[in-house]
PDB file of C-alpha atoms in Angstrom:
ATOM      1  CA  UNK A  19      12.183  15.497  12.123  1.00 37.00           C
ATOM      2  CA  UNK A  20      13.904  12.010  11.807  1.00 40.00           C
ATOM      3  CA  UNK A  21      13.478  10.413  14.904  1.00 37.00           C
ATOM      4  CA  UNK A  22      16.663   8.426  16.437  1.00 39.00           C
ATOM      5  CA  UNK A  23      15.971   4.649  16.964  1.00 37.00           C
ATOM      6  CA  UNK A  24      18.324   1.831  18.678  1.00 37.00           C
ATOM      7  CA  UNK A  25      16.814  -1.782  18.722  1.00 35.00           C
ATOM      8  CA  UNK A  26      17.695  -4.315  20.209  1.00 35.00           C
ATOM      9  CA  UNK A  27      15.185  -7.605  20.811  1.00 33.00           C
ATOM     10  CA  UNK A  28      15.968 -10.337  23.453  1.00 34.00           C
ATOM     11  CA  UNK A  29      15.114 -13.672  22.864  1.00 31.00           C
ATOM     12  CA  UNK A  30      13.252 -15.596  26.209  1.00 33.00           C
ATOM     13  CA  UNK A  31      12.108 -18.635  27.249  1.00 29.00           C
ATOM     14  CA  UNK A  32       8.492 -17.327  28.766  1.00 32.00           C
ATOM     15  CA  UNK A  33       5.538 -19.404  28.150  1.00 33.00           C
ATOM     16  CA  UNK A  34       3.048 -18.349  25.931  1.00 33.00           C
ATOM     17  CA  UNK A  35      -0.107 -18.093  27.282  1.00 35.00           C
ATOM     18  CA  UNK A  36      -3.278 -17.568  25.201  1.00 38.00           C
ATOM     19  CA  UNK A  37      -4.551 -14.155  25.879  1.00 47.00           C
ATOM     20  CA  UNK A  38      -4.037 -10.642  25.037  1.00 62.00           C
ATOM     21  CA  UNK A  39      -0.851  -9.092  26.215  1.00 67.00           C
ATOM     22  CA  UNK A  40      -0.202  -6.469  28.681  1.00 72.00           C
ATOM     23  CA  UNK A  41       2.844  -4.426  29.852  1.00 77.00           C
ATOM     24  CA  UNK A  42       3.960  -5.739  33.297  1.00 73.00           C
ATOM     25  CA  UNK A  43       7.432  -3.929  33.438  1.00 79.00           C
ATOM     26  CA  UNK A  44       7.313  -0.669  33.765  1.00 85.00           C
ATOM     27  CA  UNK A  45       4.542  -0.717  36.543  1.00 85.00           C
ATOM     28  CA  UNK A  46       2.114   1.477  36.509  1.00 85.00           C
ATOM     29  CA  UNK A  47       3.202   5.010  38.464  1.00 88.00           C
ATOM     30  CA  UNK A  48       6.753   3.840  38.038  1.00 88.00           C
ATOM     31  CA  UNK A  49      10.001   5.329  36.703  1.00 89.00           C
ATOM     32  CA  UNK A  50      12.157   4.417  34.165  1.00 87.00           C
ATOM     33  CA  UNK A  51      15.810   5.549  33.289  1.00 89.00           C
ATOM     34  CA  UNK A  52      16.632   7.077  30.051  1.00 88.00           C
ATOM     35  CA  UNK A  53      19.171   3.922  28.244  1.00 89.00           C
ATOM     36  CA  UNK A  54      18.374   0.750  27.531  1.00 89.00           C
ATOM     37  CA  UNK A  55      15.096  -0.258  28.926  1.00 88.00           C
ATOM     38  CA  UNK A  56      12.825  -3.509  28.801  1.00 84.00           C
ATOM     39  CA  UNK A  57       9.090  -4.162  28.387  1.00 86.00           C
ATOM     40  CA  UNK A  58       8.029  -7.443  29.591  1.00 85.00           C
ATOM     41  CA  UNK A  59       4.468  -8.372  28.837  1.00 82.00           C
ATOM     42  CA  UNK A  60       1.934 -11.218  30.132  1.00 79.00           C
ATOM     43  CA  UNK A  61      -1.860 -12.057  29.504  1.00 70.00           C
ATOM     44  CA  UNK A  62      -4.441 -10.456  30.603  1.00 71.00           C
ATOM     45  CA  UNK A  63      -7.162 -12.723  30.549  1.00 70.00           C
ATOM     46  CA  UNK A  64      -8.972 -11.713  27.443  1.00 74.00           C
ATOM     47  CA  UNK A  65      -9.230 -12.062  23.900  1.00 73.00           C
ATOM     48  CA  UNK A  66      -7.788 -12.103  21.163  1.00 80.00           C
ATOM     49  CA  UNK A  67      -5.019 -14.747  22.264  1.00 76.00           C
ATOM     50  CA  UNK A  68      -1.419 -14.573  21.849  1.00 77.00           C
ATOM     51  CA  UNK A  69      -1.153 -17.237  19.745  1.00 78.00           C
ATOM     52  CA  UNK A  70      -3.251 -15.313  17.154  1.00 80.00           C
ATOM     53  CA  UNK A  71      -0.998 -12.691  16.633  1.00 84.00           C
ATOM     54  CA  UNK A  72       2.017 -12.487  14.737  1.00 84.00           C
ATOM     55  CA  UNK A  73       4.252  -9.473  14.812  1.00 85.00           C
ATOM     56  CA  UNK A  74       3.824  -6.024  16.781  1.00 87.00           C
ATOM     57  CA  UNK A  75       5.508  -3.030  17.640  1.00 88.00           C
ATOM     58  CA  UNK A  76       5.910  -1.078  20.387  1.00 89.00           C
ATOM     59  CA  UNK A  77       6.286   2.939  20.998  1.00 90.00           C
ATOM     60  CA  UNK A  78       7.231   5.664  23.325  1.00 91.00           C
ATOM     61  CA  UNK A  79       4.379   7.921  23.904  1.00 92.00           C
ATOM     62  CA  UNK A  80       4.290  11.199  25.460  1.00 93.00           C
ATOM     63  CA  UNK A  81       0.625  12.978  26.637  1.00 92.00           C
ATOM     64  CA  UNK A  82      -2.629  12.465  26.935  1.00 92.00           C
ATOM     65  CA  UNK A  83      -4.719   9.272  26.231  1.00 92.00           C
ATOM     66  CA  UNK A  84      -5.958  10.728  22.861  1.00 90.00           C
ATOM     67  CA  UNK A  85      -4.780  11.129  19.386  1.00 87.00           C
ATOM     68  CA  UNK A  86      -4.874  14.583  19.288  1.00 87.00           C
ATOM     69  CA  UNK A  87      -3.307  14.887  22.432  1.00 90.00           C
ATOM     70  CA  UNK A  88      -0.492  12.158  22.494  1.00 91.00           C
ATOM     71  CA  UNK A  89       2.967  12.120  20.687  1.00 91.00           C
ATOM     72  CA  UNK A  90       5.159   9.247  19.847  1.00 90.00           C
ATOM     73  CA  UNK A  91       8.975   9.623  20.494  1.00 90.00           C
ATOM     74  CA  UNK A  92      10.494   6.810  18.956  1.00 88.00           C
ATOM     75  CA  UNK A  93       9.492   3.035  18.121  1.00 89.00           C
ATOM     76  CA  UNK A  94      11.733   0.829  20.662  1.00 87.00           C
ATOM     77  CA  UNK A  95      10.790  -2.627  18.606  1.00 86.00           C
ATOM     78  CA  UNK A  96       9.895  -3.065  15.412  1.00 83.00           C
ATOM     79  CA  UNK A  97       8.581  -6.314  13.791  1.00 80.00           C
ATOM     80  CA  UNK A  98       8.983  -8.250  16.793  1.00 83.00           C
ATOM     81  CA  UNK A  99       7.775 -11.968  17.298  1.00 84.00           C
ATOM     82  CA  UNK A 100       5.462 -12.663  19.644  1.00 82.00           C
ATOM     83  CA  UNK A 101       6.060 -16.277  18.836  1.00 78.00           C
ATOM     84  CA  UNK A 102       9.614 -15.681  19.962  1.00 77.00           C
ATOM     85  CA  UNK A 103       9.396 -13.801  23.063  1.00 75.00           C
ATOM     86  CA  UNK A 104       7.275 -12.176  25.829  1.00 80.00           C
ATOM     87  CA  UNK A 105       9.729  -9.707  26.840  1.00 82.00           C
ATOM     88  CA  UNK A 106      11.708  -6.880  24.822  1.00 82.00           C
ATOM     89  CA  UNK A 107      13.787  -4.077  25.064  1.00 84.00           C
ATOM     90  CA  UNK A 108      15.322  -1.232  23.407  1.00 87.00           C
ATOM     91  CA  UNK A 109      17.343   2.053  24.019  1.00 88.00           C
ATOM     92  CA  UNK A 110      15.087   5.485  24.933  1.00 89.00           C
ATOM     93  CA  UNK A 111      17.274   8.721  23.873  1.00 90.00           C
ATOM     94  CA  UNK A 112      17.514  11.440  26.678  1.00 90.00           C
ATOM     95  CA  UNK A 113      16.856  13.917  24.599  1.00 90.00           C
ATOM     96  CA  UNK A 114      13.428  12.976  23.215  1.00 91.00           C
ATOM     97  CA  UNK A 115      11.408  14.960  25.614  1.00 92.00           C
ATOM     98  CA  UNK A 116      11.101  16.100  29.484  1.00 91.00           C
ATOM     99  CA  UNK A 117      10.821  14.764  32.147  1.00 89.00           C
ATOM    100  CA  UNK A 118       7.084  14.114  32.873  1.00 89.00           C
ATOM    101  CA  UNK A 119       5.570  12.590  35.681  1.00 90.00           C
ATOM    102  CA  UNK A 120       3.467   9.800  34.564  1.00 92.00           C
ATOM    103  CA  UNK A 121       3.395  11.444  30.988  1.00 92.00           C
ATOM    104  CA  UNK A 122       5.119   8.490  29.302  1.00 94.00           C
ATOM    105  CA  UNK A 123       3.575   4.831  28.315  1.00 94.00           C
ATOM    106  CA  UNK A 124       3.889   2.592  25.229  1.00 92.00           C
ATOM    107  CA  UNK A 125       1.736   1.840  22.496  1.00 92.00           C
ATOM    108  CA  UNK A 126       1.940  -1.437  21.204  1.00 89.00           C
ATOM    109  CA  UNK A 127       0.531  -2.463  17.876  1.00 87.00           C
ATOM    110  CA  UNK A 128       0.151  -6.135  17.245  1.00 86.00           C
ATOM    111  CA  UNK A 129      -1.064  -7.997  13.700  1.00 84.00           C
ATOM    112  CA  UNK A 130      -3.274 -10.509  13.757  1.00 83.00           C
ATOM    113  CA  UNK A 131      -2.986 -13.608  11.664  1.00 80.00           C
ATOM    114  CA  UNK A 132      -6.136 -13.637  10.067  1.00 75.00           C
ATOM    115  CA  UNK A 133      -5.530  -9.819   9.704  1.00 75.00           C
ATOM    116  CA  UNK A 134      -6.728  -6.445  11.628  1.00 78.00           C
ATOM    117  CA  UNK A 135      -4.488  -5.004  15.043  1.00 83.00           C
ATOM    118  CA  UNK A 136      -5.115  -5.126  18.287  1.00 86.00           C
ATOM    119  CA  UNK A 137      -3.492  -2.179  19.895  1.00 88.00           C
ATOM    120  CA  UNK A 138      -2.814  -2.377  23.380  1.00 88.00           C
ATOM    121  CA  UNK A 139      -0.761   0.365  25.681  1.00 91.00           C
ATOM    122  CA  UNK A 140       1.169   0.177  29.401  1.00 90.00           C
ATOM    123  CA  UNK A 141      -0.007   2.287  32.335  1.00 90.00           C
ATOM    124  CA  UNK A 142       1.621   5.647  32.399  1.00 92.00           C
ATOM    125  CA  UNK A 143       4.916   5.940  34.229  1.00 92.00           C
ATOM    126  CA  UNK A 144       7.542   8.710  34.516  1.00 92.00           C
ATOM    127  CA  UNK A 145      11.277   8.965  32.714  1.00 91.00           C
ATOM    128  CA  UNK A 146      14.242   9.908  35.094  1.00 91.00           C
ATOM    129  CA  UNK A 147      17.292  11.339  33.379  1.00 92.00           C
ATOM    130  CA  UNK A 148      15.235  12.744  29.926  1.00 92.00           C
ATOM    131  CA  UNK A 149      17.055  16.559  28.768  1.00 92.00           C
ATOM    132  CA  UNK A 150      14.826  17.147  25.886  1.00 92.00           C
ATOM    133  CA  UNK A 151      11.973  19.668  26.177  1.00 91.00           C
ATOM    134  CA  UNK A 152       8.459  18.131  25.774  1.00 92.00           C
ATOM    135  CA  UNK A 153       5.980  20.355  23.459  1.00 92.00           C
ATOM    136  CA  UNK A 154       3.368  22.495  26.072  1.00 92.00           C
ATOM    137  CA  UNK A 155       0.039  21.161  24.432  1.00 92.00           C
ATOM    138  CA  UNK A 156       1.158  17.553  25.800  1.00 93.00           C
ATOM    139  CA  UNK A 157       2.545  18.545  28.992  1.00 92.00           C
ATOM    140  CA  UNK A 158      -0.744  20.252  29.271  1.00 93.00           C
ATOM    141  CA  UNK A 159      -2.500  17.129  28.661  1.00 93.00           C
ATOM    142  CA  UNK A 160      -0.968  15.080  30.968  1.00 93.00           C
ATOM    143  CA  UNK A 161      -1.859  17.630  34.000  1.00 93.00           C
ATOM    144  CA  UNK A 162      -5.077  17.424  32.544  1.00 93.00           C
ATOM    145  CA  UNK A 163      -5.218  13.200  34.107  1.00 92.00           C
ATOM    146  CA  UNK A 164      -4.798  14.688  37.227  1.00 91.00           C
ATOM    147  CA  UNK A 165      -2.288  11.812  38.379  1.00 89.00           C
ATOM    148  CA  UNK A 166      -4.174   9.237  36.606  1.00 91.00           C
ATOM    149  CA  UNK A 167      -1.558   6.469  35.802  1.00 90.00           C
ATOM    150  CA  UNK A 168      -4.034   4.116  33.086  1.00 90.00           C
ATOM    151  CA  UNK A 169      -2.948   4.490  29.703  1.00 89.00           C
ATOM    152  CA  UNK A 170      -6.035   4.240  26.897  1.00 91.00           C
ATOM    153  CA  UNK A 171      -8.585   1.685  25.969  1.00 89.00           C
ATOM    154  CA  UNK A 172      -7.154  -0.915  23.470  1.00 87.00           C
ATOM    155  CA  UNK A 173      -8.732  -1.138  19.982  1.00 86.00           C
ATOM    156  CA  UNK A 174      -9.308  -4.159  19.026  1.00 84.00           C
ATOM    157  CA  UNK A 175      -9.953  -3.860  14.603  1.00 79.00           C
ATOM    158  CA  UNK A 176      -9.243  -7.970  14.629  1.00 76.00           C
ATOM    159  CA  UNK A 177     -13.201  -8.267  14.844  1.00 58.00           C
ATOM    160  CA  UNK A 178     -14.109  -5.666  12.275  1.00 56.00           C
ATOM    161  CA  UNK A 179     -10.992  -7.620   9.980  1.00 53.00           C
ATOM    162  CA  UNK A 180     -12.997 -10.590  10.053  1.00 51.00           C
ATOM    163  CA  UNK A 181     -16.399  -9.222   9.559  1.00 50.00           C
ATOM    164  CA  UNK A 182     -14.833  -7.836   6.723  1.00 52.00           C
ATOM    165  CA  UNK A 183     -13.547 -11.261   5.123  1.00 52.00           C
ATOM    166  CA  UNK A 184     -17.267 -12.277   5.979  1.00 48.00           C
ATOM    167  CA  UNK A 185     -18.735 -10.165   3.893  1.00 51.00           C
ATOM    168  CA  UNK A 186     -16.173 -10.826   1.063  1.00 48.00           C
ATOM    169  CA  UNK A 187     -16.769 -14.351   0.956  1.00 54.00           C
ATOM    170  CA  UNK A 188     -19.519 -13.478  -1.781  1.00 59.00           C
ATOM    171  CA  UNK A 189     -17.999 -11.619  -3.883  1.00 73.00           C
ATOM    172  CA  UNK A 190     -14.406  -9.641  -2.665  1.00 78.00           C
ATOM    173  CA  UNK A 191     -13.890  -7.511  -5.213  1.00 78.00           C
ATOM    174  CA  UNK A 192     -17.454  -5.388  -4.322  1.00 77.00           C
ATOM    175  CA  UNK A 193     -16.041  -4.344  -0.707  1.00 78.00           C
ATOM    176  CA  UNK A 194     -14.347  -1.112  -1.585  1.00 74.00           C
ATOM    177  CA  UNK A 195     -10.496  -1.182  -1.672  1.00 74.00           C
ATOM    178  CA  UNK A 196      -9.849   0.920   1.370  1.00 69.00           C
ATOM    179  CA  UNK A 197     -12.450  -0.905   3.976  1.00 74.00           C
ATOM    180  CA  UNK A 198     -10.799  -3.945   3.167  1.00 77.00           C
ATOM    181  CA  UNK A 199      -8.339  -5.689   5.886  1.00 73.00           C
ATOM    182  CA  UNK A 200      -6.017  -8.715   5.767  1.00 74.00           C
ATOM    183  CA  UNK A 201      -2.781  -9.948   4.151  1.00 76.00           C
ATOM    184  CA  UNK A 202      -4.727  -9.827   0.473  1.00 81.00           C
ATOM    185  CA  UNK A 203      -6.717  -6.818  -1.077  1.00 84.00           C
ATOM    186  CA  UNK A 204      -9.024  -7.547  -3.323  1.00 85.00           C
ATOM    187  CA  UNK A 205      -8.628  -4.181  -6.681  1.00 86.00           C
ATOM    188  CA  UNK A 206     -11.808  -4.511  -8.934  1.00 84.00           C
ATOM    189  CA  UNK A 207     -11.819  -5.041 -12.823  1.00 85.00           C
ATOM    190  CA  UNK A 208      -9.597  -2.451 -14.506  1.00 83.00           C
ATOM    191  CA  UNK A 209     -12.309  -0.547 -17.179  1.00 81.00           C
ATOM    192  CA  UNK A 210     -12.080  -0.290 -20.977  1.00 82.00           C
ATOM    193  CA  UNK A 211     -11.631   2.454 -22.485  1.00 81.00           C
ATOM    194  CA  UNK A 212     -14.417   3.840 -24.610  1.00 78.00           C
ATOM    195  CA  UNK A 213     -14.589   4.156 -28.296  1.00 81.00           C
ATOM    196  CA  UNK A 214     -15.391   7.648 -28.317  1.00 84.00           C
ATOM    197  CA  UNK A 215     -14.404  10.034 -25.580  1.00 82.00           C
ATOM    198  CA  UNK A 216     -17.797  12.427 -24.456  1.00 83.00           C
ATOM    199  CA  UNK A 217     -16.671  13.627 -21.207  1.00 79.00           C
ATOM    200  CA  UNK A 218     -16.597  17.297 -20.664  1.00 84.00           C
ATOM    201  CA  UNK A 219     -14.701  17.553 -17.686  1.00 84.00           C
ATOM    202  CA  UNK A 220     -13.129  15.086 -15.325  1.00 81.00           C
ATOM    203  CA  UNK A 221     -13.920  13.226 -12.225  1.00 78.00           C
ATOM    204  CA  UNK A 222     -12.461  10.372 -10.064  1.00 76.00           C
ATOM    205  CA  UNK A 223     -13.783   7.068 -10.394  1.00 71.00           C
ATOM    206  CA  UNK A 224     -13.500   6.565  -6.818  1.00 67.00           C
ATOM    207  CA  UNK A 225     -13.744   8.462  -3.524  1.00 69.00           C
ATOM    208  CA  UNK A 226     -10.895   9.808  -1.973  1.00 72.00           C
ATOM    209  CA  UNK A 227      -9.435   8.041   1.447  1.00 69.00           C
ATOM    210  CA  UNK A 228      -8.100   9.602   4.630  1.00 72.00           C
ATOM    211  CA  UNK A 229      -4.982   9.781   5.498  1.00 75.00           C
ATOM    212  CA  UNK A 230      -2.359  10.487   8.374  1.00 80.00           C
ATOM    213  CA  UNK A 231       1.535  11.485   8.592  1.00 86.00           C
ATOM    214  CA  UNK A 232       3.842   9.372  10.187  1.00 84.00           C
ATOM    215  CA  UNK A 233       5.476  10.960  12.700  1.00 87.00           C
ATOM    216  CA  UNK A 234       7.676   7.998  13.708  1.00 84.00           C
ATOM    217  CA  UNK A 235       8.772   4.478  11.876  1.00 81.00           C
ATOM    218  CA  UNK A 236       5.896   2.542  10.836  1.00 76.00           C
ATOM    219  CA  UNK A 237       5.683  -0.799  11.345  1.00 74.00           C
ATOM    220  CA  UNK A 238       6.241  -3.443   8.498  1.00 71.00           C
ATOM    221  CA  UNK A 239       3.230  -3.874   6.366  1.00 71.00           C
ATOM    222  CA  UNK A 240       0.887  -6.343   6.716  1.00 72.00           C
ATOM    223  CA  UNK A 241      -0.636  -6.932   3.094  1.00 77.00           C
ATOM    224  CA  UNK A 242       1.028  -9.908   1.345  1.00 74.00           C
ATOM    225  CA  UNK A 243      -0.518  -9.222  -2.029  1.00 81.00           C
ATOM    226  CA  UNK A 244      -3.515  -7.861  -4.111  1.00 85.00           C
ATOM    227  CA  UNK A 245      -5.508  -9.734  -6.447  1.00 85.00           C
ATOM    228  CA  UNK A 246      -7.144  -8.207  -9.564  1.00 86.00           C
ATOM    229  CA  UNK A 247     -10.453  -8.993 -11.014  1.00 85.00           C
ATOM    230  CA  UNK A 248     -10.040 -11.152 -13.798  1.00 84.00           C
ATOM    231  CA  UNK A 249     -10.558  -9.028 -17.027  1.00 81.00           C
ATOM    232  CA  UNK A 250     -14.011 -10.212 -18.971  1.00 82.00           C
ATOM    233  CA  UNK A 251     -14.021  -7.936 -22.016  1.00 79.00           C
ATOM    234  CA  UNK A 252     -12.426  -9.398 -24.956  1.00 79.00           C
ATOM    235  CA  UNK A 253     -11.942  -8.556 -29.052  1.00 78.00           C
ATOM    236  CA  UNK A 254     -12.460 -10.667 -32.191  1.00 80.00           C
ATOM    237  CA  UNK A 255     -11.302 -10.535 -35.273  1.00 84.00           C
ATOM    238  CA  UNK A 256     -11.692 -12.176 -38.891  1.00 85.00           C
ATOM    239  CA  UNK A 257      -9.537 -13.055 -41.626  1.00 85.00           C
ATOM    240  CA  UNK A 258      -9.553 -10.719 -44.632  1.00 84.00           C
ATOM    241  CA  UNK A 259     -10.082 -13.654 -47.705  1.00 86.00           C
ATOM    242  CA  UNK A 260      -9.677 -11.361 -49.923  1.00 86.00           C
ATOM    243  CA  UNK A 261      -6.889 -11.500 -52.434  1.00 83.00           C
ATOM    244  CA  UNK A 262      -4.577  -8.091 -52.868  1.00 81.00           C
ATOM    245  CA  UNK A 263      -4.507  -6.341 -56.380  1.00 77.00           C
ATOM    246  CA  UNK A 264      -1.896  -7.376 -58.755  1.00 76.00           C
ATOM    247  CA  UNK A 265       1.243  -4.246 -59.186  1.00 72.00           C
ATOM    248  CA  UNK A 266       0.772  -1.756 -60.769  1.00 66.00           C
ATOM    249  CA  UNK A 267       2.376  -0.723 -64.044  1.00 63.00           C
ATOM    250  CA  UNK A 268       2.828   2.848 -65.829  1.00 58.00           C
ATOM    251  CA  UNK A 269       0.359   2.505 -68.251  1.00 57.00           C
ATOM    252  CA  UNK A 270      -2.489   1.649 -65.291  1.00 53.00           C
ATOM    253  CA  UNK A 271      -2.700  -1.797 -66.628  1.00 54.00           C
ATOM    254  CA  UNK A 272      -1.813  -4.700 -64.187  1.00 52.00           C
ATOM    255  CA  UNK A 273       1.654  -6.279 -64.773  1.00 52.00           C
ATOM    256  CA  UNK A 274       0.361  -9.334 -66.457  1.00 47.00           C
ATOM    257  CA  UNK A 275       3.020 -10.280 -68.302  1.00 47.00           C
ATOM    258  CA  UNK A 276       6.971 -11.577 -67.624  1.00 49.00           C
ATOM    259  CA  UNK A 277       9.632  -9.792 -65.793  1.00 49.00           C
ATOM    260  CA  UNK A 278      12.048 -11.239 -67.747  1.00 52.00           C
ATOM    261  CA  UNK A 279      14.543  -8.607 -68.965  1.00 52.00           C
ATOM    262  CA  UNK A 280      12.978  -8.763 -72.610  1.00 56.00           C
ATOM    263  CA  UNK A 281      10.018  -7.558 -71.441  1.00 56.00           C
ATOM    264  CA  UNK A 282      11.008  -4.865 -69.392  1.00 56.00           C
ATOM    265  CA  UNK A 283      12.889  -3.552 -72.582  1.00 55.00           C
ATOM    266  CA  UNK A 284       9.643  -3.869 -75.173  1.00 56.00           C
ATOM    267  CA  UNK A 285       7.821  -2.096 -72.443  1.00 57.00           C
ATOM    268  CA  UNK A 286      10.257   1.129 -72.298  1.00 57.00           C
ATOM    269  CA  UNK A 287      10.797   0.984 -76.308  1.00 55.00           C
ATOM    270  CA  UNK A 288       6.725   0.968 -76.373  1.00 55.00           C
ATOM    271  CA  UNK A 289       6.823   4.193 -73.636  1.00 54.00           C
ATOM    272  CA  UNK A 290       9.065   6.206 -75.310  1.00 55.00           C
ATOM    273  CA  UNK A 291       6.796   6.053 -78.678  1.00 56.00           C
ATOM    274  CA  UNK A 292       3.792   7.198 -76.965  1.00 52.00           C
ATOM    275  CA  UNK A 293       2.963  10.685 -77.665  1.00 62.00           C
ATOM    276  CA  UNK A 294       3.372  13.461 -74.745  1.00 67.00           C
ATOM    277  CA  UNK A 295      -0.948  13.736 -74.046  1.00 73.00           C
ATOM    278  CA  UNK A 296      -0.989   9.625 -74.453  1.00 76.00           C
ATOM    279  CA  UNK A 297       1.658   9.598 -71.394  1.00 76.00           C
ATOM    280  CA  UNK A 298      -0.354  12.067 -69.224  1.00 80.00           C
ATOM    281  CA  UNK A 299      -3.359   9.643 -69.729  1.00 80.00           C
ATOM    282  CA  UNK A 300      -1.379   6.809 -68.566  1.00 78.00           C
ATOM    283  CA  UNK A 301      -0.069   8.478 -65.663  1.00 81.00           C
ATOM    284  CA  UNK A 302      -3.576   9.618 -65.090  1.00 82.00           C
ATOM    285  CA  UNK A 303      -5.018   6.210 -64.832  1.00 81.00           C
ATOM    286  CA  UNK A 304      -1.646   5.278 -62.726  1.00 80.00           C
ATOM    287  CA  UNK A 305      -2.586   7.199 -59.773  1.00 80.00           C
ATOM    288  CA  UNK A 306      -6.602   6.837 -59.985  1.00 78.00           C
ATOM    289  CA  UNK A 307      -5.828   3.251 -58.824  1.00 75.00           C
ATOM    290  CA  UNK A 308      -4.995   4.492 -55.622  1.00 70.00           C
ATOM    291  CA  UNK A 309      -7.486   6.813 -54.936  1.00 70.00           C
ATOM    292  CA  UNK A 310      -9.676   4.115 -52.497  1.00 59.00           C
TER     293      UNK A 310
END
């Protein structure tokens, strides 16, 4: 199901300050209207700082505090600037789900400069005004808190990002493509093919990755570019010196002589004495000179 989205960012004038962000507005155990609403973030004291992330994102979730157990409705901001502003705000359909006490927070998703997310999420808080009908497995999980109004632990993959570019300042192109993080990937040395082909049956080169559905809009991606080993294997060839075989004539003789229109005439007056076995031998020695 496509999932409706309205954005709209506001630009402010808050002061950065350098620490992680976290959701002030809505408060935790508080309600918010269906409509336009805003998310207004500060710091929270710890790392990674503001001012080393770049763009982020930020979703409507529905459920419990778990993967498995959560849903996102709709993405209220997408690509926004943390250099720009510290507060945003976007427009929450009625019709996404129920209305759920404390069953709603955000997810936001920021990318760091150096690469990796830090993903960060509000307190839980209720939506007033929602007509939808919110699937029974999350509903379920949300009784499940008990009234509990914190939203999940942050991940922070910055650190694992740069342990990664660590370990690929030796060589990049060993780390295998899909534990790699950053703006640049690093895709080893395309093979050669063989001379001969041997294989019986088939098999991939390289193991197979997870992978997850999106559900909702995805934020923009943060790869720039990928860089390809540099190919080592190379060819040579030489010259072939030697000289090509003079044309060929009908009596399997080389064409020695002129081309001049003389010639060509004493050759046919010659051909047309020759008697019928003579010109089979002829021909016969025509064609053997193409036989290598």
């Amino acid at each position: 199901m496509r999932l409706p989205r309205s954005l709209t960012l506001l630009a402010a004038t808050t002061p950065f300050v350098l620490a992680a962000p976290k959701v002030t507005v809505p408060a935790a155990g508080g309600t918010l209207a269906a409509g336009k609403v805003s998310v207004t973030f500060e710091d929270d004291g710890t790392s990674p700082a503001i001012s080393e992330l770049s763009t982020y994102t930020v979703q409507l979730m529905v459920g419990g505090n778990a993967d498995d157990n959560s849903l996102p409705l709709t993405t209220i901001v997408t690509n926004g600037e943390w250099s720009s502003s510290l507060t945003a705000s976007g427009t929450i359909t009625a019709g996404l789900a129920g209305n759920t006490a404390n069953g709603f927070y955000f997810k936001i998703t920021s990318v760091a400069t150096a690469g990796g997310t830090y993903i960060s999420y509000s307190n839980r808080f209720t939506m007033s005004g929602m007509t939808g009908t919110t699937p029974a497995e999350y509903t379920t999980a949300v009784t499940a808190l008990n009234g509990a109004t914190a939203g999940p632990t942050p991940i922070n993959q910055i650190a694992a990002a740069a342990q990664t570019a660590a370990a690929m300042t030796g060589d990049p192109y060993t780390i295998p493509y899909y534990l790699q993080t950053g703006p640049v990937k690093y895709a080893p040395m395309q093979p050669v093919p063989p001379t001969a082909i041997t294989a019986k049956t088939y098999s991939p080169l390289y193991p197979t990755s997870s992978y997850s559905l999106a559900t909702t809009y995805l934020p923009l991606p943060s790869i720039t570019t990928t860089q390809t080993q540099a190919q080592t294997f190379s060819v040579s060839s030489i010259e072939n010196t030697i000289a090509a075989q003079a044309a060929p004539t009908a009596d399997g003789s080389d064409n020695a002589g002129g081309t001049d229109g003389s010639s060509k005439k004493k050759k046919r007056a010659a051909d047309s004495r020759v008697e019928p076995d003579e010109k089979k031998r002829h021909l016969a020695n025509f064609l053997a000179r193409w036989k290598d």
